[in-house]
Amino acid sequence: MDIHHCNMCPRNCGVDRTSENLGFCRINAKPHISDICVHKGEEPVLGGEKGVINVFFSSCNLKCIYCQNYEISQETPTKKEITRIQGAVTRIAGLMCSEGINTVGFVSPSHQAFQMKCIIDLLRKRGYNPTIIYNTNAYDSVETLKELENYIDIYLPDYKYSSNDLGVKYSSAPNYNEIALASIQEMYRQKGDKLVLDENGLAKSGIILRHLVLPGNVSNSINVLKNVAYEISPNIHVSLMAQYFPEYKALQDEKLNRTITEKEYVKVTNTADALGIVNGWFQELKSNLNYRPDFKKEGNPFEKNE
């Protein structure tokens, strides 16, 4: 990772992040963190009953028109944004102690991998050694992932598209399929397909591959699963997500302006079974009612207002 000639993600913008010049992600060399909070919406083996301490980075190296976190990924950062390594570490350590949680997830870290490393280094220097989750859109640089090998315990990639056309149309991401496949294959090289659990049933090491099923795009999901089974491993843990709801620019898209149907989701889950992908989780269709964060509110963006 070269912070002075940025090659952190596949965009390879080449800008000096320590200068006033900004690349695709619009982020300089400081950490830009929209929120650090306890999140209980992850897969059961990640958070258990207590949840995960998630670090939500501002901005993103994708421009998904349906992004459920668009308030922090594509709009102006909130006033509570953290821009100091020490401030982030103090907040994380405080939650670890007060909540008794020893798992920290970094959400959308691809464009701030250097900053993430600095946070982890300082946590370790202060005597904290949590399980680290790399929660990513899979539009990652293989070289960056190699540099992270001794930092990441659990990779949590969201493999979005088997179609490069969809990658461009929905996320402004050229060559998404090839880039995502290569990055997940590197994660697999590092971790294999075994998910290591501790005595409490919480994951300590491995990969959980996510895929969000999009309305009107069942063939995309089916081909994603085929790529997983044939190009990575059918034994990998897969989380098939039904939580999609139309948000942001998707409200004006003729395919994406609705939730998925039971028929669509069943086609995808049946494909997973047929391919021998048996490790992982299926979501209930009503999950789209639960995962609706509000990053503009005070306090935890995932807590419902009474």
CSV table of N, CA, C and O in Angstrom, one decimal, residues 172-293:
chain,number,residue,atom,x,y,z
A,172,SER,N,-20.8,1.4,-10.5
A,172,SER,CA,-19.7,2.1,-11.2
A,172,SER,C,-18.4,1.4,-10.9
A,172,SER,O,-17.3,2.0,-10.7
A,173,ALA,N,-18.4,0.1,-11.1
A,173,ALA,CA,-17.2,-0.8,-10.8
A,173,ALA,C,-16.8,-1.6,-12.0
A,173,ALA,O,-17.4,-2.7,-12.2
A,174,PRO,N,-15.9,-1.1,-12.8
A,174,PRO,CA,-15.5,-1.9,-14.0
A,174,PRO,C,-14.8,-3.2,-13.6
A,174,PRO,O,-14.1,-3.3,-12.6
A,175,ASN,N,-15.1,-4.2,-14.4
A,175,ASN,CA,-14.4,-5.6,-14.2
A,175,ASN,C,-14.7,-6.1,-12.8
A,175,ASN,O,-13.9,-6.8,-12.2
A,176,TYR,N,-15.9,-5.8,-12.2
A,176,TYR,CA,-16.2,-6.3,-10.9
A,176,TYR,C,-16.0,-7.8,-10.7
A,176,TYR,O,-15.4,-8.2,-9.7
A,177,ASN,N,-16.5,-8.6,-11.6
A,177,ASN,CA,-16.5,-10.0,-11.4
A,177,ASN,C,-15.1,-10.6,-11.2
A,177,ASN,O,-14.8,-11.3,-10.3
A,178,GLU,N,-14.2,-10.2,-12.2
A,178,GLU,CA,-12.9,-10.7,-12.1
A,178,GLU,C,-12.1,-10.2,-10.9
A,178,GLU,O,-11.4,-11.0,-10.3
A,179,ILE,N,-12.3,-8.9,-10.5
A,179,ILE,CA,-11.6,-8.4,-9.4
A,179,ILE,C,-12.1,-9.0,-8.1
A,179,ILE,O,-11.3,-9.4,-7.2
A,180,ALA,N,-13.4,-9.2,-8.0
A,180,ALA,CA,-14.0,-9.8,-6.8
A,180,ALA,C,-13.6,-11.3,-6.6
A,180,ALA,O,-13.2,-11.7,-5.6
A,181,LEU,N,-13.6,-12.0,-7.8
A,181,LEU,CA,-13.2,-13.4,-7.7
A,181,LEU,C,-11.7,-13.5,-7.3
A,181,LEU,O,-11.4,-14.4,-6.4
A,182,ALA,N,-10.9,-12.7,-7.9
A,182,ALA,CA,-9.4,-12.8,-7.5
A,182,ALA,C,-9.2,-12.4,-6.1
A,182,ALA,O,-8.4,-13.1,-5.4
A,183,SER,N,-9.9,-11.4,-5.6
A,183,SER,CA,-9.7,-11.0,-4.2
A,183,SER,C,-10.2,-12.1,-3.2
A,183,SER,O,-9.6,-12.4,-2.2
A,184,ILE,N,-11.4,-12.7,-3.5
A,184,ILE,CA,-11.9,-13.8,-2.7
A,184,ILE,C,-11.0,-15.0,-2.7
A,184,ILE,O,-10.8,-15.7,-1.7
A,185,GLN,N,-10.5,-15.3,-3.9
A,185,GLN,CA,-9.5,-16.4,-4.0
A,185,GLN,C,-8.3,-16.2,-3.1
A,185,GLN,O,-7.7,-17.1,-2.6
A,186,GLU,N,-7.8,-14.9,-3.0
A,186,GLU,CA,-6.7,-14.6,-2.1
A,186,GLU,C,-7.1,-14.8,-0.7
A,186,GLU,O,-6.3,-15.3,0.1
A,187,MET,N,-8.3,-14.4,-0.3
A,187,MET,CA,-8.8,-14.6,1.0
A,187,MET,C,-8.9,-16.1,1.3
A,187,MET,O,-8.5,-16.6,2.4
A,188,TYR,N,-9.3,-16.9,0.3
A,188,TYR,CA,-9.4,-18.3,0.5
A,188,TYR,C,-8.0,-18.9,0.7
A,188,TYR,O,-7.8,-19.9,1.4
A,189,ARG,N,-7.0,-18.4,-0.1
A,189,ARG,CA,-5.6,-18.9,0.1
A,189,ARG,C,-5.2,-18.7,1.5
A,189,ARG,O,-4.5,-19.5,2.1
A,190,GLN,N,-5.5,-17.5,2.1
A,190,GLN,CA,-5.1,-17.3,3.4
A,190,GLN,C,-5.8,-18.1,4.5
A,190,GLN,O,-5.2,-18.5,5.5
A,191,LYS,N,-7.1,-18.3,4.3
A,191,LYS,CA,-7.9,-18.9,5.4
A,191,LYS,C,-8.5,-20.3,5.1
A,191,LYS,O,-8.9,-21.0,6.0
A,192,GLY,N,-8.5,-20.7,3.8
A,192,GLY,CA,-9.2,-21.9,3.5
A,192,GLY,C,-10.7,-21.9,3.7
A,192,GLY,O,-11.3,-20.8,3.8
A,193,ASP,N,-11.4,-23.0,3.7
A,193,ASP,CA,-12.8,-23.0,3.8
A,193,ASP,C,-13.3,-23.4,5.1
A,193,ASP,O,-14.5,-23.6,5.3
A,194,LYS,N,-12.4,-23.6,6.1
A,194,LYS,CA,-12.8,-24.0,7.4
A,194,LYS,C,-13.1,-22.7,8.3
A,194,LYS,O,-12.2,-21.8,8.4
A,195,LEU,N,-14.3,-22.7,8.9
A,195,LEU,CA,-14.6,-21.6,9.8
A,195,LEU,C,-14.3,-22.1,11.2
A,195,LEU,O,-14.9,-23.0,11.8
A,196,VAL,N,-13.3,-21.5,11.9
A,196,VAL,CA,-12.8,-21.9,13.2
A,196,VAL,C,-13.6,-21.2,14.3
A,196,VAL,O,-13.7,-20.0,14.3
A,197,LEU,N,-14.2,-22.0,15.2
A,197,LEU,CA,-15.1,-21.5,16.2
A,197,LEU,C,-14.4,-21.7,17.6
A,197,LEU,O,-13.7,-22.6,17.8
A,198,ASP,N,-14.7,-20.8,18.5
A,198,ASP,CA,-14.2,-21.0,19.9
A,198,ASP,C,-15.2,-21.8,20.7
A,198,ASP,O,-16.2,-22.3,20.2
A,199,GLU,N,-14.9,-21.9,22.0
A,199,GLU,CA,-15.7,-22.7,22.9
A,199,GLU,C,-17.2,-22.2,23.0
A,199,GLU,O,-18.1,-22.9,23.5
A,200,ASN,N,-17.3,-20.9,22.7
A,200,ASN,CA,-18.7,-20.3,22.8
A,200,ASN,C,-19.4,-20.3,21.5
A,200,ASN,O,-20.5,-19.7,21.4
A,201,GLY,N,-18.8,-20.9,20.4
A,201,GLY,CA,-19.5,-20.9,19.1
A,201,GLY,C,-19.3,-19.7,18.3
A,201,GLY,O,-20.0,-19.5,17.3
A,202,LEU,N,-18.3,-18.8,18.7
A,202,LEU,CA,-18.1,-17.6,17.9
A,202,LEU,C,-16.9,-17.8,17.0
A,202,LEU,O,-15.9,-18.5,17.4
A,203,ALA,N,-17.0,-17.3,15.8
A,203,ALA,CA,-15.9,-17.5,14.8
A,203,ALA,C,-14.7,-16.7,15.2
A,203,ALA,O,-14.7,-15.6,15.7
A,204,LYS,N,-13.5,-17.4,15.0
A,204,LYS,CA,-12.2,-16.8,15.4
A,204,LYS,C,-11.4,-16.7,14.1
A,204,LYS,O,-10.4,-15.8,14.1
A,205,SER,N,-11.7,-17.4,13.1
A,205,SER,CA,-10.9,-17.4,11.8
A,205,SER,C,-11.6,-18.0,10.7
A,205,SER,O,-12.4,-19.0,10.9
A,206,GLY,N,-11.4,-17.4,9.5
A,206,GLY,CA,-12.1,-18.0,8.3
A,206,GLY,C,-12.7,-17.0,7.4
A,206,GLY,O,-12.3,-15.8,7.4
A,207,ILE,N,-13.6,-17.5,6.5
A,207,ILE,CA,-14.3,-16.7,5.5
A,207,ILE,C,-15.8,-16.9,5.6
A,207,ILE,O,-16.2,-18.1,5.7
A,208,ILE,N,-16.5,-15.9,5.6
A,208,ILE,CA,-18.0,-16.0,5.4
A,208,ILE,C,-18.3,-15.1,4.2
A,208,ILE,O,-18.0,-13.9,4.2
A,209,LEU,N,-18.7,-15.7,3.1
A,209,LEU,CA,-19.0,-15.0,1.9
A,209,LEU,C,-20.5,-14.6,1.8
A,209,LEU,O,-21.4,-15.5,2.0
A,210,ARG,N,-20.8,-13.3,1.7
A,210,ARG,CA,-22.1,-12.9,1.6
A,210,ARG,C,-22.6,-12.6,0.2
A,210,ARG,O,-21.7,-12.3,-0.7
A,211,HIS,N,-23.8,-12.7,-0.1
A,211,HIS,CA,-24.4,-12.3,-1.3
A,211,HIS,C,-25.8,-11.7,-1.1
A,211,HIS,O,-26.7,-12.4,-0.6
A,212,LEU,N,-26.0,-10.5,-1.5
A,212,LEU,CA,-27.3,-9.8,-1.4
A,212,LEU,C,-28.1,-10.1,-2.7
A,212,LEU,O,-27.7,-9.7,-3.8
A,213,VAL,N,-29.2,-10.8,-2.5
A,213,VAL,CA,-30.1,-11.1,-3.7
A,213,VAL,C,-30.8,-9.8,-4.1
A,213,VAL,O,-31.5,-9.2,-3.3
A,214,LEU,N,-30.7,-9.4,-5.3
A,214,LEU,CA,-31.3,-8.2,-5.8
A,214,LEU,C,-32.6,-8.5,-6.6
A,214,LEU,O,-32.6,-9.5,-7.4
A,215,PRO,N,-33.6,-7.8,-6.5
A,215,PRO,CA,-34.9,-8.0,-7.2
A,215,PRO,C,-34.6,-7.9,-8.8
A,215,PRO,O,-33.9,-7.1,-9.2
A,216,GLY,N,-35.2,-8.9,-9.5
A,216,GLY,CA,-35.1,-8.9,-10.9
A,216,GLY,C,-33.8,-9.3,-11.4
A,216,GLY,O,-33.5,-9.2,-12.6
A,217,ASN,N,-32.9,-9.9,-10.6
A,217,ASN,CA,-31.6,-10.3,-11.0
A,217,ASN,C,-31.2,-11.7,-10.4
A,217,ASN,O,-30.1,-11.9,-10.0
A,218,VAL,N,-32.2,-12.6,-10.5
A,218,VAL,CA,-32.0,-13.9,-10.0
A,218,VAL,C,-30.8,-14.6,-10.8
A,218,VAL,O,-30.0,-15.3,-10.2
A,219,SER,N,-30.7,-14.4,-12.1
A,219,SER,CA,-29.6,-15.0,-12.8
A,219,SER,C,-28.3,-14.6,-12.4
A,219,SER,O,-27.3,-15.4,-12.4
A,220,ASN,N,-28.2,-13.3,-11.9
A,220,ASN,CA,-26.9,-12.9,-11.4
A,220,ASN,C,-26.5,-13.6,-10.1
A,220,ASN,O,-25.4,-14.1,-10.0
A,221,SER,N,-27.5,-13.8,-9.2
A,221,SER,CA,-27.3,-14.6,-8.0
A,221,SER,C,-26.9,-16.0,-8.3
A,221,SER,O,-26.0,-16.6,-7.6
A,222,ILE,N,-27.6,-16.6,-9.2
A,222,ILE,CA,-27.3,-18.0,-9.6
A,222,ILE,C,-25.9,-18.2,-10.1
A,222,ILE,O,-25.1,-19.1,-9.7
A,223,ASN,N,-25.5,-17.3,-10.9
A,223,ASN,CA,-24.1,-17.3,-11.5
A,223,ASN,C,-23.0,-17.0,-10.4
A,223,ASN,O,-21.9,-17.5,-10.5
A,224,VAL,N,-23.4,-16.1,-9.5
A,224,VAL,CA,-22.4,-15.9,-8.4
A,224,VAL,C,-22.2,-17.2,-7.6
A,224,VAL,O,-21.1,-17.5,-7.3
A,225,LEU,N,-23.3,-17.9,-7.3
A,225,LEU,CA,-23.1,-19.2,-6.6
A,225,LEU,C,-22.4,-20.2,-7.4
A,225,LEU,O,-21.6,-21.0,-6.8
A,226,LYS,N,-22.6,-20.2,-8.7
A,226,LYS,CA,-21.8,-21.2,-9.5
A,226,LYS,C,-20.3,-20.8,-9.4
A,226,LYS,O,-19.5,-21.7,-9.4
A,227,ASN,N,-20.0,-19.5,-9.5
A,227,ASN,CA,-18.6,-19.1,-9.4
A,227,ASN,C,-18.0,-19.5,-8.1
A,227,ASN,O,-16.8,-19.9,-8.0
A,228,VAL,N,-18.8,-19.4,-7.0
A,228,VAL,CA,-18.3,-19.7,-5.7
A,228,VAL,C,-18.0,-21.2,-5.6
A,228,VAL,O,-16.9,-21.7,-5.1
A,229,ALA,N,-18.9,-22.0,-6.1
A,229,ALA,CA,-18.8,-23.5,-6.1
A,229,ALA,C,-17.7,-24.0,-7.0
A,229,ALA,O,-16.9,-24.9,-6.6
A,230,TYR,N,-17.5,-23.4,-8.2
A,230,TYR,CA,-16.6,-23.9,-9.1
A,230,TYR,C,-15.2,-23.2,-9.1
A,230,TYR,O,-14.2,-23.9,-9.4
A,231,GLU,N,-15.2,-22.0,-8.7
A,231,GLU,CA,-13.9,-21.2,-8.7
A,231,GLU,C,-13.3,-21.0,-7.4
A,231,GLU,O,-12.1,-20.6,-7.3
A,232,ILE,N,-14.1,-21.2,-6.3
A,232,ILE,CA,-13.5,-21.0,-4.9
A,232,ILE,C,-13.6,-22.3,-4.2
A,232,ILE,O,-12.7,-23.1,-4.1
A,233,SER,N,-14.8,-22.6,-3.6
A,233,SER,CA,-15.0,-23.9,-2.9
A,233,SER,C,-16.5,-24.0,-2.5
A,233,SER,O,-17.0,-23.1,-2.0
A,234,PRO,N,-17.1,-25.2,-2.8
A,234,PRO,CA,-18.5,-25.3,-2.3
A,234,PRO,C,-18.6,-25.5,-0.8
A,234,PRO,O,-19.7,-25.4,-0.3
A,235,ASN,N,-17.5,-25.6,-0.2
A,235,ASN,CA,-17.5,-25.8,1.3
A,235,ASN,C,-17.4,-24.5,2.1
A,235,ASN,O,-17.5,-24.5,3.3
A,236,ILE,N,-17.2,-23.4,1.4
A,236,ILE,CA,-17.1,-22.1,2.0
A,236,ILE,C,-18.4,-21.8,2.6
A,236,ILE,O,-19.5,-22.1,2.1
A,237,HIS,N,-18.4,-21.0,3.7
A,237,HIS,CA,-19.6,-20.6,4.4
A,237,HIS,C,-20.2,-19.4,3.6
A,237,HIS,O,-19.5,-18.4,3.4
A,238,VAL,N,-21.5,-19.5,3.2
A,238,VAL,CA,-22.2,-18.5,2.4
A,238,VAL,C,-23.4,-18.0,3.2
A,238,VAL,O,-24.2,-18.8,3.7
A,239,SER,N,-23.5,-16.7,3.2
A,239,SER,CA,-24.7,-16.1,3.8
A,239,SER,C,-25.5,-15.4,2.7
A,239,SER,O,-25.1,-14.4,2.1
A,240,LEU,N,-26.6,-16.0,2.4
A,240,LEU,CA,-27.5,-15.5,1.3
A,240,LEU,C,-28.5,-14.5,1.9
A,240,LEU,O,-29.3,-14.9,2.7
A,241,MET,N,-28.4,-13.2,1.6
A,241,MET,CA,-29.1,-12.2,2.2
A,241,MET,C,-30.4,-11.8,1.4
A,241,MET,O,-30.3,-11.6,0.2
A,242,ALA,N,-31.5,-11.8,2.2
A,242,ALA,CA,-32.8,-11.4,1.6
A,242,ALA,C,-33.2,-10.0,2.1
A,242,ALA,O,-34.3,-9.5,1.8
A,243,GLN,N,-32.3,-9.2,2.7
A,243,GLN,CA,-32.6,-8.0,3.4
A,243,GLN,C,-32.7,-6.8,2.5
A,243,GLN,O,-33.0,-5.7,2.9
A,244,TYR,N,-32.6,-7.0,1.2
A,244,TYR,CA,-32.7,-5.8,0.3
A,244,TYR,C,-34.0,-5.1,0.4
A,244,TYR,O,-35.0,-5.6,0.4
A,245,PHE,N,-33.8,-3.7,0.4
A,245,PHE,CA,-35.0,-2.9,0.3
A,245,PHE,C,-34.6,-1.7,-0.5
A,245,PHE,O,-33.4,-1.3,-0.5
A,246,PRO,N,-35.5,-1.1,-1.4
A,246,PRO,CA,-35.2,0.0,-2.3
A,246,PRO,C,-34.8,1.2,-1.5
A,246,PRO,O,-35.6,1.7,-0.6
A,247,GLU,N,-33.7,1.8,-1.8
A,247,GLU,CA,-33.2,2.9,-1.0
A,247,GLU,C,-32.4,3.8,-2.0
A,247,GLU,O,-31.9,3.3,-3.1
A,248,TYR,N,-32.2,5.0,-1.7
A,248,TYR,CA,-31.4,5.9,-2.4
A,248,TYR,C,-31.8,6.0,-3.9
A,248,TYR,O,-33.0,6.2,-4.2
A,249,LYS,N,-30.9,5.9,-4.8
A,249,LYS,CA,-31.2,6.0,-6.3
A,249,LYS,C,-31.9,4.8,-6.8
A,249,LYS,O,-32.5,4.9,-7.9
A,250,ALA,N,-32.0,3.7,-6.1
A,250,ALA,CA,-32.7,2.5,-6.6
A,250,ALA,C,-34.2,2.7,-6.6
A,250,ALA,O,-34.9,2.0,-7.3
A,251,LEU,N,-34.7,3.7,-5.9
A,251,LEU,CA,-36.1,4.0,-5.9
A,251,LEU,C,-36.6,4.4,-7.3
A,251,LEU,O,-37.8,4.3,-7.6
A,252,GLN,N,-35.7,4.9,-8.2
A,252,GLN,CA,-36.0,5.3,-9.5
A,252,GLN,C,-35.6,4.2,-10.5
A,252,GLN,O,-35.8,4.5,-11.8
A,253,ASP,N,-35.1,3.1,-10.1
A,253,ASP,CA,-34.8,2.0,-11.0
A,253,ASP,C,-35.9,1.1,-11.2
A,253,ASP,O,-36.5,0.6,-10.3
A,254,GLU,N,-36.2,0.7,-12.5
A,254,GLU,CA,-37.3,-0.1,-12.8
A,254,GLU,C,-37.3,-1.5,-12.2
A,254,GLU,O,-38.3,-2.2,-12.0
A,255,LYS,N,-36.0,-2.0,-12.0
A,255,LYS,CA,-35.9,-3.4,-11.4
A,255,LYS,C,-35.7,-3.3,-9.9
A,255,LYS,O,-36.2,-4.2,-9.2
A,256,LEU,N,-35.0,-2.3,-9.4
A,256,LEU,CA,-34.6,-2.3,-8.0
A,256,LEU,C,-35.5,-1.6,-7.1
A,256,LEU,O,-35.3,-1.5,-5.9
A,257,ASN,N,-36.6,-1.1,-7.6
A,257,ASN,CA,-37.5,-0.3,-6.8
A,257,ASN,C,-38.6,-1.1,-6.0
A,257,ASN,O,-39.7,-0.6,-5.7
A,258,ARG,N,-38.2,-2.3,-5.7
A,258,ARG,CA,-39.1,-3.2,-4.8
A,258,ARG,C,-38.2,-4.1,-4.1
A,258,ARG,O,-37.0,-4.3,-4.3
A,259,THR,N,-38.8,-4.8,-3.1
A,259,THR,CA,-38.1,-5.9,-2.4
A,259,THR,C,-38.1,-7.2,-3.2
A,259,THR,O,-38.8,-7.3,-4.2
A,260,ILE,N,-37.3,-8.2,-2.8
A,260,ILE,CA,-37.4,-9.4,-3.6
A,260,ILE,C,-38.6,-10.3,-3.2
A,260,ILE,O,-39.2,-10.1,-2.1
A,261,THR,N,-39.0,-11.2,-4.1
A,261,THR,CA,-40.1,-12.0,-3.8
A,261,THR,C,-39.7,-13.4,-3.3
A,261,THR,O,-38.5,-13.7,-3.4
A,262,GLU,N,-40.6,-14.1,-2.7
A,262,GLU,CA,-40.3,-15.4,-2.2
A,262,GLU,C,-39.8,-16.3,-3.3
A,262,GLU,O,-38.9,-17.1,-3.1
A,263,LYS,N,-40.5,-16.2,-4.4
A,263,LYS,CA,-40.1,-17.0,-5.6
A,263,LYS,C,-38.7,-16.8,-6.0
A,263,LYS,O,-38.0,-17.7,-6.3
A,264,GLU,N,-38.3,-15.5,-6.1
A,264,GLU,CA,-36.9,-15.2,-6.4
A,264,GLU,C,-35.9,-15.8,-5.4
A,264,GLU,O,-34.9,-16.4,-5.8
A,265,TYR,N,-36.2,-15.6,-4.2
A,265,TYR,CA,-35.3,-16.1,-3.1
A,265,TYR,C,-35.2,-17.6,-3.1
A,265,TYR,O,-34.1,-18.1,-3.0
A,266,VAL,N,-36.3,-18.3,-3.3
A,266,VAL,CA,-36.3,-19.7,-3.3
A,266,VAL,C,-35.5,-20.3,-4.5
A,266,VAL,O,-34.7,-21.3,-4.3
A,267,LYS,N,-35.5,-19.6,-5.6
A,267,LYS,CA,-34.7,-20.0,-6.8
A,267,LYS,C,-33.2,-20.0,-6.4
A,267,LYS,O,-32.5,-20.9,-6.8
A,268,VAL,N,-32.8,-18.9,-5.7
A,268,VAL,CA,-31.4,-18.8,-5.3
A,268,VAL,C,-31.0,-19.8,-4.3
A,268,VAL,O,-30.0,-20.4,-4.4
A,269,THR,N,-31.8,-20.0,-3.2
A,269,THR,CA,-31.5,-20.9,-2.2
A,269,THR,C,-31.5,-22.4,-2.7
A,269,THR,O,-30.7,-23.2,-2.3
A,270,ASN,N,-32.4,-22.7,-3.6
A,270,ASN,CA,-32.4,-24.0,-4.3
A,270,ASN,C,-31.1,-24.2,-5.1
A,270,ASN,O,-30.6,-25.4,-5.1
A,271,THR,N,-30.7,-23.2,-5.7
A,271,THR,CA,-29.4,-23.3,-6.5
A,271,THR,C,-28.2,-23.6,-5.6
A,271,THR,O,-27.4,-24.4,-5.9
A,272,ALA,N,-28.2,-22.9,-4.4
A,272,ALA,CA,-27.1,-23.2,-3.4
A,272,ALA,C,-27.1,-24.7,-3.0
A,272,ALA,O,-26.1,-25.3,-3.0
A,273,ASP,N,-28.3,-25.2,-2.7
A,273,ASP,CA,-28.4,-26.6,-2.3
A,273,ASP,C,-28.0,-27.5,-3.4
A,273,ASP,O,-27.3,-28.5,-3.2
A,274,ALA,N,-28.4,-27.2,-4.7
A,274,ALA,CA,-28.0,-28.1,-5.8
A,274,ALA,C,-26.5,-28.1,-6.1
A,274,ALA,O,-26.0,-29.1,-6.5
A,275,LEU,N,-25.9,-27.0,-5.7
A,275,LEU,CA,-24.4,-26.9,-6.0
A,275,LEU,C,-23.6,-27.4,-4.8
A,275,LEU,O,-22.4,-27.5,-4.9
A,276,GLY,N,-24.3,-27.9,-3.8
A,276,GLY,CA,-23.6,-28.5,-2.6
A,276,GLY,C,-23.1,-27.4,-1.7
A,276,GLY,O,-22.2,-27.7,-0.8
A,277,ILE,N,-23.6,-26.2,-1.8
A,277,ILE,CA,-23.2,-25.2,-0.8
A,277,ILE,C,-24.1,-25.3,0.4
A,277,ILE,O,-25.2,-24.8,0.4
A,278,VAL,N,-23.6,-26.0,1.4
A,278,VAL,CA,-24.5,-26.3,2.5
A,278,VAL,C,-24.1,-25.6,3.8
A,278,VAL,O,-24.8,-25.7,4.8
A,279,ASN,N,-22.9,-25.0,3.8
A,279,ASN,CA,-22.4,-24.3,5.0
A,279,ASN,C,-22.9,-22.8,4.9
A,279,ASN,O,-22.6,-22.2,3.9
A,280,GLY,N,-23.6,-22.4,5.9
A,280,GLY,CA,-23.9,-21.0,5.9
A,280,GLY,C,-25.3,-20.7,6.4
A,280,GLY,O,-25.9,-21.5,7.2
A,281,TRP,N,-25.9,-19.6,5.9
A,281,TRP,CA,-27.2,-19.1,6.4
A,281,TRP,C,-28.1,-18.6,5.3
A,281,TRP,O,-27.6,-18.0,4.3
A,282,PHE,N,-29.4,-18.8,5.5
A,282,PHE,CA,-30.4,-18.1,4.7
A,282,PHE,C,-31.1,-17.1,5.6
A,282,PHE,O,-31.3,-17.4,6.8
A,283,GLN,N,-31.5,-16.0,5.0
A,283,GLN,CA,-32.3,-15.0,5.8
A,283,GLN,C,-33.8,-15.2,5.5
A,283,GLN,O,-34.2,-15.7,4.5
A,284,GLU,N,-34.6,-14.8,6.5
A,284,GLU,CA,-36.0,-14.7,6.3
A,284,GLU,C,-36.3,-13.5,5.4
A,284,GLU,O,-35.6,-12.4,5.5
A,285,LEU,N,-37.4,-13.6,4.6
A,285,LEU,CA,-37.7,-12.5,3.7
A,285,LEU,C,-38.0,-11.2,4.5
A,285,LEU,O,-37.7,-10.1,4.0
A,286,LYS,N,-38.6,-11.3,5.7
A,286,LYS,CA,-39.0,-10.1,6.4
A,286,LYS,C,-37.7,-9.4,7.0
A,286,LYS,O,-37.9,-8.4,7.6
A,287,SER,N,-36.6,-10.0,6.8
A,287,SER,CA,-35.3,-9.3,7.3
A,287,SER,C,-35.2,-7.9,6.7
A,287,SER,O,-34.5,-7.1,7.2
A,288,ASN,N,-35.8,-7.7,5.5
A,288,ASN,CA,-35.7,-6.3,4.9
A,288,ASN,C,-36.3,-5.2,5.8
A,288,ASN,O,-36.1,-4.1,5.6
A,289,LEU,N,-37.1,-5.7,6.8
A,289,LEU,CA,-37.8,-4.7,7.7
A,289,LEU,C,-36.9,-4.3,8.8
A,289,LEU,O,-37.1,-3.3,9.5
A,290,ASN,N,-35.8,-5.1,9.1
A,290,ASN,CA,-35.0,-5.0,10.2
A,290,ASN,C,-33.8,-4.2,10.0
A,290,ASN,O,-33.3,-3.4,10.9
A,291,TYR,N,-33.1,-4.4,8.8
A,291,TYR,CA,-31.8,-3.7,8.6
A,291,TYR,C,-32.0,-2.4,7.9
A,291,TYR,O,-31.9,-2.3,6.7
A,292,ARG,N,-32.3,-1.4,8.7
A,292,ARG,CA,-32.5,0.0,8.1
A,292,ARG,C,-31.9,1.0,9.0
A,292,ARG,O,-32.5,1.7,9.8
A,293,PRO,N,-30.5,1.2,8.8
A,293,PRO,CA,-29.8,2.1,9.7
A,293,PRO,C,-30.1,3.5,9.4
A,293,PRO,O,-30.5,3.9,8.3
